[in-house]
Amino acid sequence: MDELDLLKKDWNKDDNKYPKLTYNEIYKMILKKSSSIVKWIFIISLLEFAFWTLISFLLKGTKSMEHYDQLDNDPIFISLVVIGYGILAFFFYMFFRNYRRISTTDSAKVLMENILKTRKTVKQYVAFNLIYLVITTFFALYISLNRNEVILDQIEKAAANGEAFKFYAIFIILVVLFLAIAIGILLLFYWVVYGILLKRLNRNYKELKKLEI
Amino acid sequence: MNKELEHNFVELLEKHQNIVHKVCRLYTNNYDAHNDLFQEITIQLWKAYPKFRGDAKFSTWMYRVGLNTAITLYRKSKRTINTQDFNGVEFKIKTEDYDDTEEEQLKILYKAVHQLNDIEKALVFLYLEDKDYREISETLGISEVNARVKMNRIKTKLKTILNP
């Protein structure tokens, strides 16, 4: 006899070997909160959206940005802001659409794909934000070097000492370093959080995909 | 959600709870983990219940949600990670029904099944529950042919574990 058939014989033999929960015990269970990965992905994703929206507000509120008030009428700056909000709305919509598609009554493969798709939306949004951060920083850097009076003063002083190049170099290196550290911390955070959360799902999804070959 | 829906659901689940226990038996190896997974599957079943239509059998619908929770959604809680002890869950197996060798073989078999990966366990589970390859393929989202091929591989794998 086949090994599995032997197991099957035993498997269906005696249903009384399992614990028997009462009506009340089951009722209590449905009142409890889920700790599924979908719930965690949802919470973390919302936090990510909140984080990036907050960051953009905070940046706008800082003193150093007051120098750029004059930029409010700058067409490039305005279009960057409009594009930023438009894209936030787009990603937010996509995220909810994908999230609502996650259903435990789908096949295992479709369920996993929908979860990964929801994740991907947030991932793309974060990638967009990082690129956006780099672009706006360089844009701000360019504006500072050309229009900010305090900095222009310093450039003049540096130029008088023949250190204009050094001044530019230090300024740019500091900005690049700041960006690298910020992006590095974020990527590390991602790697840890999603690494833990999605390890099992990714492994099982790969296993299912492997069967298709 | 309304009381009647709650009542219907709890009553149905109470009646069919063995399906959930069986999923937990394959995917966990101690009492705490068993209860933990049972609870998560119950919550997921409840969340999906409003969309449950009578056109599918309640039990068939349970297989899907139960396995999906075990394979995809469930996060092992901290207290259940370190235990590898399969005998932790005390199932009252009636030993007098078996002769010694068969009982011994079953023990090794259950242990071997526990060594399979999550997807293989799902296939074994549905097979043990007497589901045909069409249903297995639909539940997992793979083709019927692939389900068959995979099942044969699992059988060989188990054979090797049993007769090294």
Short mmCIF file of C-alpha atoms in Angstrom, two decimals:
data_model
loop_
_atom_site.label_atom_id
_atom_site.label_comp_id
_atom_site.label_asym_id
_atom_site.label_seq_id
_atom_site.Cartn_x
_atom_site.Cartn_y
_atom_site.Cartn_z
CA MET A 1 0.00 0.00 0.00
CA ASP A 2 1.07 3.53 -0.79
CA GLU A 3 2.50 5.49 2.18
CA LEU A 4 -0.02 8.26 1.73
CA ASP A 5 -2.90 5.81 1.60
CA LEU A 6 -1.79 4.42 4.91
CA LEU A 7 -1.82 7.95 6.26
CA LYS A 8 -5.21 8.61 4.69
CA LYS A 9 -6.66 5.59 6.42
CA ASP A 10 -5.59 7.00 9.75
CA TRP A 11 -6.43 10.59 8.85
CA ASN A 12 -10.10 9.93 8.35
CA LYS A 13 -10.42 7.27 11.00
CA ASP A 14 -11.34 9.05 14.14
CA ASP A 15 -12.54 12.61 14.16
CA ASN A 16 -12.77 12.63 17.94
CA LYS A 17 -9.03 12.90 18.31
CA TYR A 18 -9.23 16.64 17.70
CA PRO A 19 -10.08 19.22 20.34
CA LYS A 20 -13.74 20.13 20.37
CA LEU A 21 -14.39 23.82 20.78
CA THR A 22 -17.73 24.99 22.07
CA TYR A 23 -20.02 27.57 20.49
CA ASN A 24 -18.90 30.17 23.02
CA GLU A 25 -15.21 29.51 22.49
CA ILE A 26 -15.59 30.01 18.75
CA TYR A 27 -17.76 33.08 19.29
CA LYS A 28 -15.03 34.65 21.42
CA MET A 29 -12.51 33.99 18.67
CA ILE A 30 -14.38 35.96 16.02
CA LEU A 31 -14.27 39.01 18.27
CA LYS A 32 -10.48 38.91 18.45
CA LYS A 33 -8.19 40.86 16.14
CA SER A 34 -6.36 39.31 13.25
CA SER A 35 -2.57 39.31 13.22
CA SER A 36 -2.25 38.34 9.56
CA ILE A 37 0.45 39.76 7.32
CA VAL A 38 -2.19 41.51 5.22
CA LYS A 39 -3.18 43.55 8.23
CA TRP A 40 0.42 44.45 8.91
CA ILE A 41 1.06 45.36 5.31
CA PHE A 42 -1.99 47.61 5.40
CA ILE A 43 -0.88 49.38 8.57
CA ILE A 44 2.73 49.79 7.48
CA SER A 45 1.66 51.04 4.05
CA LEU A 46 -0.62 53.67 5.55
CA LEU A 47 2.24 54.75 7.81
CA GLU A 48 4.47 55.07 4.77
CA PHE A 49 1.96 57.29 2.98
CA ALA A 50 1.59 59.37 6.14
CA PHE A 51 5.36 59.57 6.59
CA TRP A 52 6.02 60.91 3.11
CA THR A 53 3.14 63.37 3.21
CA LEU A 54 4.39 64.60 6.59
CA ILE A 55 7.95 64.91 5.30
CA SER A 56 6.84 67.15 2.46
CA PHE A 57 4.86 69.36 4.86
CA LEU A 58 7.72 69.52 7.34
CA LEU A 59 10.18 70.47 4.64
CA LYS A 60 7.91 73.25 3.54
CA GLY A 61 7.53 74.53 7.09
CA THR A 62 11.21 74.74 7.95
CA LYS A 63 13.00 78.04 8.25
CA SER A 64 15.51 77.30 5.58
CA MET A 65 12.65 76.90 3.13
CA GLU A 66 11.48 80.44 3.87
CA HIS A 67 14.27 81.57 1.65
CA TYR A 68 12.44 79.92 -1.15
CA ASP A 69 9.20 81.79 -0.66
CA GLN A 70 10.12 83.63 -3.76
CA LEU A 71 9.93 80.29 -5.50
CA ASP A 72 6.23 80.05 -4.92
CA ASN A 73 5.76 81.71 -8.23
CA ASP A 74 8.41 79.68 -9.97
CA PRO A 75 6.70 77.58 -12.65
CA ILE A 76 9.10 74.65 -12.23
CA PHE A 77 8.56 74.59 -8.48
CA ILE A 78 4.78 74.82 -8.80
CA SER A 79 4.67 72.01 -11.32
CA LEU A 80 6.84 69.85 -9.06
CA VAL A 81 4.37 70.36 -6.20
CA VAL A 82 1.33 69.66 -8.38
CA ILE A 83 2.93 66.54 -9.84
CA GLY A 84 3.84 65.42 -6.31
CA TYR A 85 0.25 65.60 -5.05
CA GLY A 86 -1.17 64.12 -8.23
CA ILE A 87 1.12 61.14 -7.94
CA LEU A 88 0.32 60.71 -4.24
CA ALA A 89 -3.39 60.57 -5.11
CA PHE A 90 -2.73 58.09 -7.91
CA PHE A 91 -0.69 55.73 -5.73
CA PHE A 92 -3.18 55.99 -2.89
CA TYR A 93 -5.99 55.01 -5.22
CA MET A 94 -3.98 52.11 -6.67
CA PHE A 95 -3.05 50.93 -3.20
CA PHE A 96 -6.66 50.76 -2.03
CA ARG A 97 -7.80 49.15 -5.25
CA ASN A 98 -5.20 46.41 -4.92
CA TYR A 99 -5.82 46.01 -1.22
CA ARG A 100 -9.51 45.46 -1.74
CA ARG A 101 -8.75 42.73 -4.25
CA ILE A 102 -7.03 40.61 -1.62
CA SER A 103 -9.42 37.80 -0.89
CA THR A 104 -8.86 34.64 1.09
CA THR A 105 -11.32 32.83 -1.14
CA ASP A 106 -9.10 33.14 -4.21
CA SER A 107 -6.67 30.40 -5.11
CA ALA A 108 -3.42 30.47 -3.13
CA LYS A 109 -1.51 31.75 -6.14
CA VAL A 110 -3.90 34.60 -6.96
CA LEU A 111 -4.03 35.59 -3.30
CA MET A 112 -0.24 35.76 -3.10
CA GLU A 113 -0.08 37.73 -6.35
CA ASN A 114 -2.60 40.26 -5.08
CA ILE A 115 -0.71 40.74 -1.83
CA LEU A 116 2.56 41.22 -3.71
CA LYS A 117 0.85 43.64 -6.10
CA THR A 118 -0.40 45.74 -3.17
CA ARG A 119 3.13 45.79 -1.79
CA LYS A 120 4.50 46.74 -5.17
CA THR A 121 2.29 49.83 -5.34
CA VAL A 122 3.70 51.10 -2.05
CA LYS A 123 7.22 50.17 -3.12
CA GLN A 124 6.81 52.18 -6.33
CA TYR A 125 5.46 55.10 -4.35
CA VAL A 126 8.49 55.04 -2.08
CA ALA A 127 10.83 54.74 -5.06
CA PHE A 128 9.06 57.72 -6.59
CA ASN A 129 9.52 59.67 -3.37
CA LEU A 130 13.20 58.91 -3.22
CA ILE A 131 13.65 60.08 -6.80
CA TYR A 132 11.48 63.11 -6.06
CA LEU A 133 13.61 63.84 -3.00
CA VAL A 134 16.79 63.71 -5.07
CA ILE A 135 15.35 65.93 -7.81
CA THR A 136 13.95 68.56 -5.44
CA THR A 137 17.15 68.59 -3.40
CA PHE A 138 19.25 69.23 -6.47
CA PHE A 139 16.77 71.79 -7.69
CA ALA A 140 16.93 73.55 -4.31
CA LEU A 141 20.70 73.26 -4.41
CA TYR A 142 20.82 74.86 -7.83
CA ILE A 143 18.52 77.69 -6.72
CA SER A 144 20.56 78.23 -3.54
CA LEU A 145 23.80 78.51 -5.40
CA ASN A 146 22.32 80.98 -7.84
CA ARG A 147 19.81 83.05 -5.91
CA ASN A 148 20.27 82.73 -2.17
CA GLU A 149 21.91 85.95 -1.03
CA VAL A 150 23.65 84.51 2.03
CA ILE A 151 25.20 81.79 -0.04
CA LEU A 152 26.04 84.12 -2.92
CA ASP A 153 27.86 86.30 -0.41
CA GLN A 154 29.88 83.38 0.79
CA ILE A 155 30.68 82.30 -2.73
CA GLU A 156 32.00 85.76 -3.43
CA LYS A 157 34.14 85.64 -0.32
CA ALA A 158 35.43 82.21 -1.22
CA ALA A 159 36.12 83.35 -4.77
CA ALA A 160 38.11 86.28 -3.42
CA ASN A 161 40.31 83.80 -1.61
CA GLY A 162 40.53 81.63 -4.70
CA GLU A 163 38.52 78.89 -2.99
CA ALA A 164 35.39 78.97 -5.08
CA PHE A 165 35.89 75.41 -6.27
CA LYS A 166 36.45 74.18 -2.71
CA PHE A 167 33.26 75.89 -1.58
CA TYR A 168 31.17 74.28 -4.34
CA ALA A 169 32.76 70.91 -3.73
CA ILE A 170 32.05 70.91 0.02
CA PHE A 171 28.53 72.16 -0.51
CA ILE A 172 27.69 69.47 -3.05
CA ILE A 173 29.43 66.68 -1.14
CA LEU A 174 27.43 67.55 2.00
CA VAL A 175 24.16 67.42 0.11
CA VAL A 176 25.02 64.11 -1.57
CA LEU A 177 26.12 62.67 1.77
CA PHE A 178 22.86 63.74 3.39
CA LEU A 179 20.88 62.10 0.59
CA ALA A 180 22.93 58.91 0.75
CA ILE A 181 22.45 58.55 4.50
CA ALA A 182 18.71 59.27 4.31
CA ILE A 183 18.20 56.78 1.48
CA GLY A 184 20.46 54.24 3.18
CA ILE A 185 18.46 54.32 6.42
CA LEU A 186 15.18 53.99 4.54
CA LEU A 187 16.39 51.05 2.46
CA LEU A 188 17.70 49.30 5.56
CA PHE A 189 14.33 49.81 7.25
CA TYR A 190 12.59 48.32 4.22
CA TRP A 191 14.90 45.41 3.99
CA VAL A 192 14.34 44.51 7.64
CA VAL A 193 10.58 45.11 7.91
CA TYR A 194 9.51 43.52 4.66
CA GLY A 195 12.18 40.88 4.85
CA ILE A 196 10.61 39.59 8.05
CA LEU A 197 7.03 40.12 6.95
CA LEU A 198 7.17 38.64 3.47
CA LYS A 199 9.82 35.95 3.82
CA ARG A 200 7.36 33.10 4.07
CA LEU A 201 5.02 34.45 1.42
CA ASN A 202 7.85 34.94 -1.05
CA ARG A 203 9.18 31.46 -0.39
CA ASN A 204 5.78 29.84 -0.96
CA TYR A 205 5.08 31.96 -4.01
CA LYS A 206 8.37 30.87 -5.53
CA GLU A 207 7.49 27.26 -4.79
CA LEU A 208 4.16 27.63 -6.61
CA LYS A 209 5.81 29.40 -9.54
CA LYS A 210 8.35 26.60 -9.73
CA LEU A 211 5.51 24.16 -10.37
CA GLU A 212 4.51 26.10 -13.46
CA ILE A 213 7.78 25.49 -15.26
CA MET B 1 -22.43 42.83 11.62
CA ASN B 2 -25.79 41.48 12.52
CA LYS B 3 -26.39 38.88 15.18
CA GLU B 4 -28.06 36.36 12.91
CA LEU B 5 -25.05 36.22 10.61
CA GLU B 6 -22.80 35.75 13.63
CA HIS B 7 -24.96 33.00 14.99
CA ASN B 8 -25.14 31.14 11.66
CA PHE B 9 -21.43 31.36 11.18
CA VAL B 10 -20.45 30.17 14.65
CA GLU B 11 -22.91 27.30 14.40
CA LEU B 12 -21.55 26.20 11.02
CA LEU B 13 -17.96 26.47 12.17
CA GLU B 14 -18.68 24.55 15.35
CA LYS B 15 -20.05 21.76 13.21
CA HIS B 16 -17.18 21.75 10.71
CA GLN B 17 -14.35 22.70 13.10
CA ASN B 18 -12.45 19.48 12.41
CA ILE B 19 -11.41 20.80 9.01
CA VAL B 20 -9.64 23.70 10.71
CA HIS B 21 -8.10 21.40 13.32
CA LYS B 22 -6.75 19.20 10.55
CA VAL B 23 -5.12 22.17 8.82
CA CYS B 24 -3.58 23.19 12.13
CA ARG B 25 -2.37 19.68 12.72
CA LEU B 26 -0.34 19.70 9.50
CA TYR B 27 1.02 23.21 9.82
CA THR B 28 1.85 23.42 13.50
CA ASN B 29 3.68 21.20 15.91
CA ASN B 30 2.60 22.21 19.36
CA TYR B 31 -0.48 23.10 21.32
CA ASP B 32 0.02 26.89 21.43
CA ALA B 33 0.75 27.13 17.73
CA HIS B 34 -2.26 24.96 16.96
CA ASN B 35 -4.55 27.29 18.90
CA ASP B 36 -2.93 30.36 17.42
CA LEU B 37 -3.45 29.20 13.84
CA PHE B 38 -6.96 27.98 14.65
CA GLN B 39 -7.84 31.44 15.87
CA GLU B 40 -6.39 33.21 12.83
CA ILE B 41 -8.23 30.88 10.44
CA THR B 42 -11.46 31.49 12.39
CA ILE B 43 -11.00 35.25 12.07
CA GLN B 44 -10.28 34.98 8.35
CA LEU B 45 -13.29 32.72 7.83
CA TRP B 46 -15.47 35.19 9.68
CA LYS B 47 -14.14 38.11 7.66
CA ALA B 48 -14.86 36.26 4.42
CA TYR B 49 -18.22 34.91 5.55
CA PRO B 50 -20.44 37.84 4.45
CA LYS B 51 -19.34 37.09 0.89
CA PHE B 52 -19.92 33.39 1.25
CA ARG B 53 -22.72 32.28 -1.01
CA GLY B 54 -24.56 29.07 -0.53
CA ASP B 55 -23.62 27.88 -4.02
CA ALA B 56 -20.36 26.46 -2.69
CA LYS B 57 -20.29 23.93 0.08
CA PHE B 58 -19.33 25.47 3.40
CA SER B 59 -16.66 22.83 3.91
CA THR B 60 -15.13 23.37 0.45
CA TRP B 61 -15.04 27.10 1.10
CA MET B 62 -13.37 26.40 4.45
CA TYR B 63 -10.58 24.40 2.83
CA ARG B 64 -9.64 27.37 0.71
CA VAL B 65 -9.69 30.02 3.42
CA GLY B 66 -8.03 27.68 5.91
CA LEU B 67 -5.17 26.73 3.62
CA ASN B 68 -4.71 30.29 2.38
CA THR B 69 -4.40 31.47 5.94
CA ALA B 70 -1.91 28.75 6.81
CA ILE B 71 0.23 29.23 3.68
CA THR B 72 0.03 32.96 3.14
CA LEU B 73 -1.47 35.10 5.85
CA TYR B 74 -0.43 33.48 9.07
CA ARG B 75 2.47 34.95 11.00
CA LYS B 76 3.87 32.60 13.57
CA SER B 77 3.70 34.32 16.91
CA LYS B 78 6.89 34.54 18.92
CA ARG B 79 5.96 31.98 21.51
CA THR B 80 5.43 29.29 18.91
CA ILE B 81 8.58 29.54 16.84
CA ASN B 82 11.13 27.48 18.68
CA THR B 83 9.32 24.25 19.23
CA GLN B 84 9.95 21.36 16.94
CA ASP B 85 8.16 18.81 19.05
CA PHE B 86 5.47 17.17 16.95
CA ASN B 87 4.18 15.18 19.89
CA GLY B 88 3.38 18.43 21.66
CA VAL B 89 -0.22 18.21 20.49
CA GLU B 90 -1.81 15.37 22.33
CA PHE B 91 -4.12 13.72 19.88
CA LYS B 92 -5.89 10.76 21.32
CA ILE B 93 -4.88 8.17 18.75
CA LYS B 94 -6.43 4.88 19.60
CA THR B 95 -3.40 2.66 19.61
CA GLU B 96 -5.25 -0.60 19.98
CA ASP B 97 -6.47 -0.28 16.40
CA TYR B 98 -3.02 -0.73 15.00
CA ASP B 99 -0.37 -3.31 15.24
CA ASP B 100 2.99 -2.04 16.41
CA THR B 101 4.66 -1.73 13.04
CA GLU B 102 1.79 0.18 11.52
CA GLU B 103 1.66 2.54 14.43
CA GLU B 104 5.37 3.07 14.26
CA GLN B 105 5.12 3.68 10.51
CA LEU B 106 2.35 6.22 11.00
CA LYS B 107 4.41 8.08 13.54
CA ILE B 108 7.31 8.31 11.12
CA LEU B 109 4.91 9.24 8.33
CA TYR B 110 3.43 12.15 10.26
CA LYS B 111 6.91 13.28 11.11
CA ALA B 112 7.91 13.04 7.45
CA VAL B 113 4.88 15.06 6.36
CA HIS B 114 5.89 17.73 8.85
CA GLN B 115 9.22 18.02 7.07
CA LEU B 116 7.54 18.93 3.77
CA ASN B 117 7.30 22.58 2.75
CA ASP B 118 4.08 24.62 3.04
CA ILE B 119 2.91 23.99 -0.51
CA GLU B 120 3.62 20.27 -0.35
CA LYS B 121 1.69 20.10 2.89
CA ALA B 122 -1.29 21.76 1.21
CA LEU B 123 -1.25 19.13 -1.54
CA VAL B 124 -0.98 16.33 1.01
CA PHE B 125 -3.79 17.85 3.06
CA LEU B 126 -6.19 18.00 0.12
CA TYR B 127 -5.19 14.51 -0.93
CA LEU B 128 -5.85 13.17 2.55
CA GLU B 129 -9.19 14.93 2.50
CA ASP B 130 -10.00 12.96 -0.65
CA LYS B 131 -10.11 15.94 -2.99
CA ASP B 132 -9.61 15.27 -6.68
CA TYR B 133 -6.86 16.89 -8.73
CA ARG B 134 -9.26 19.41 -10.20
CA GLU B 135 -10.08 20.78 -6.77
CA ILE B 136 -6.43 20.63 -5.67
CA SER B 137 -5.38 22.61 -8.75
CA GLU B 138 -8.15 25.17 -8.26
CA THR B 139 -7.38 25.67 -4.59
CA LEU B 140 -3.70 26.26 -5.17
CA GLY B 141 -3.94 28.00 -8.53
CA ILE B 142 -1.76 25.55 -10.45
CA SER B 143 -2.63 23.33 -13.39
CA GLU B 144 -4.07 19.86 -12.87
CA VAL B 145 -1.09 18.25 -14.60
CA ASN B 146 1.35 20.06 -12.34
CA ALA B 147 -0.66 19.09 -9.28
CA ARG B 148 -0.39 15.43 -10.33
CA VAL B 149 3.32 15.65 -11.04
CA LYS B 150 3.96 17.36 -7.72
CA MET B 151 1.88 14.79 -5.86
CA ASN B 152 3.91 11.95 -7.35
CA ARG B 153 7.11 13.68 -6.32
CA ILE B 154 5.81 14.05 -2.78
CA LYS B 155 4.95 10.34 -2.68
CA THR B 156 8.48 9.46 -3.77
CA LYS B 157 9.88 11.87 -1.23
CA LEU B 158 7.89 10.27 1.57
CA LYS B 159 8.91 6.81 0.40
CA THR B 160 12.56 7.80 0.61
CA ILE B 161 12.11 9.19 4.08
CA LEU B 162 10.44 5.97 5.20
CA ASN B 163 12.79 3.55 3.47
CA PRO B 164 16.14 5.24 3.36
#
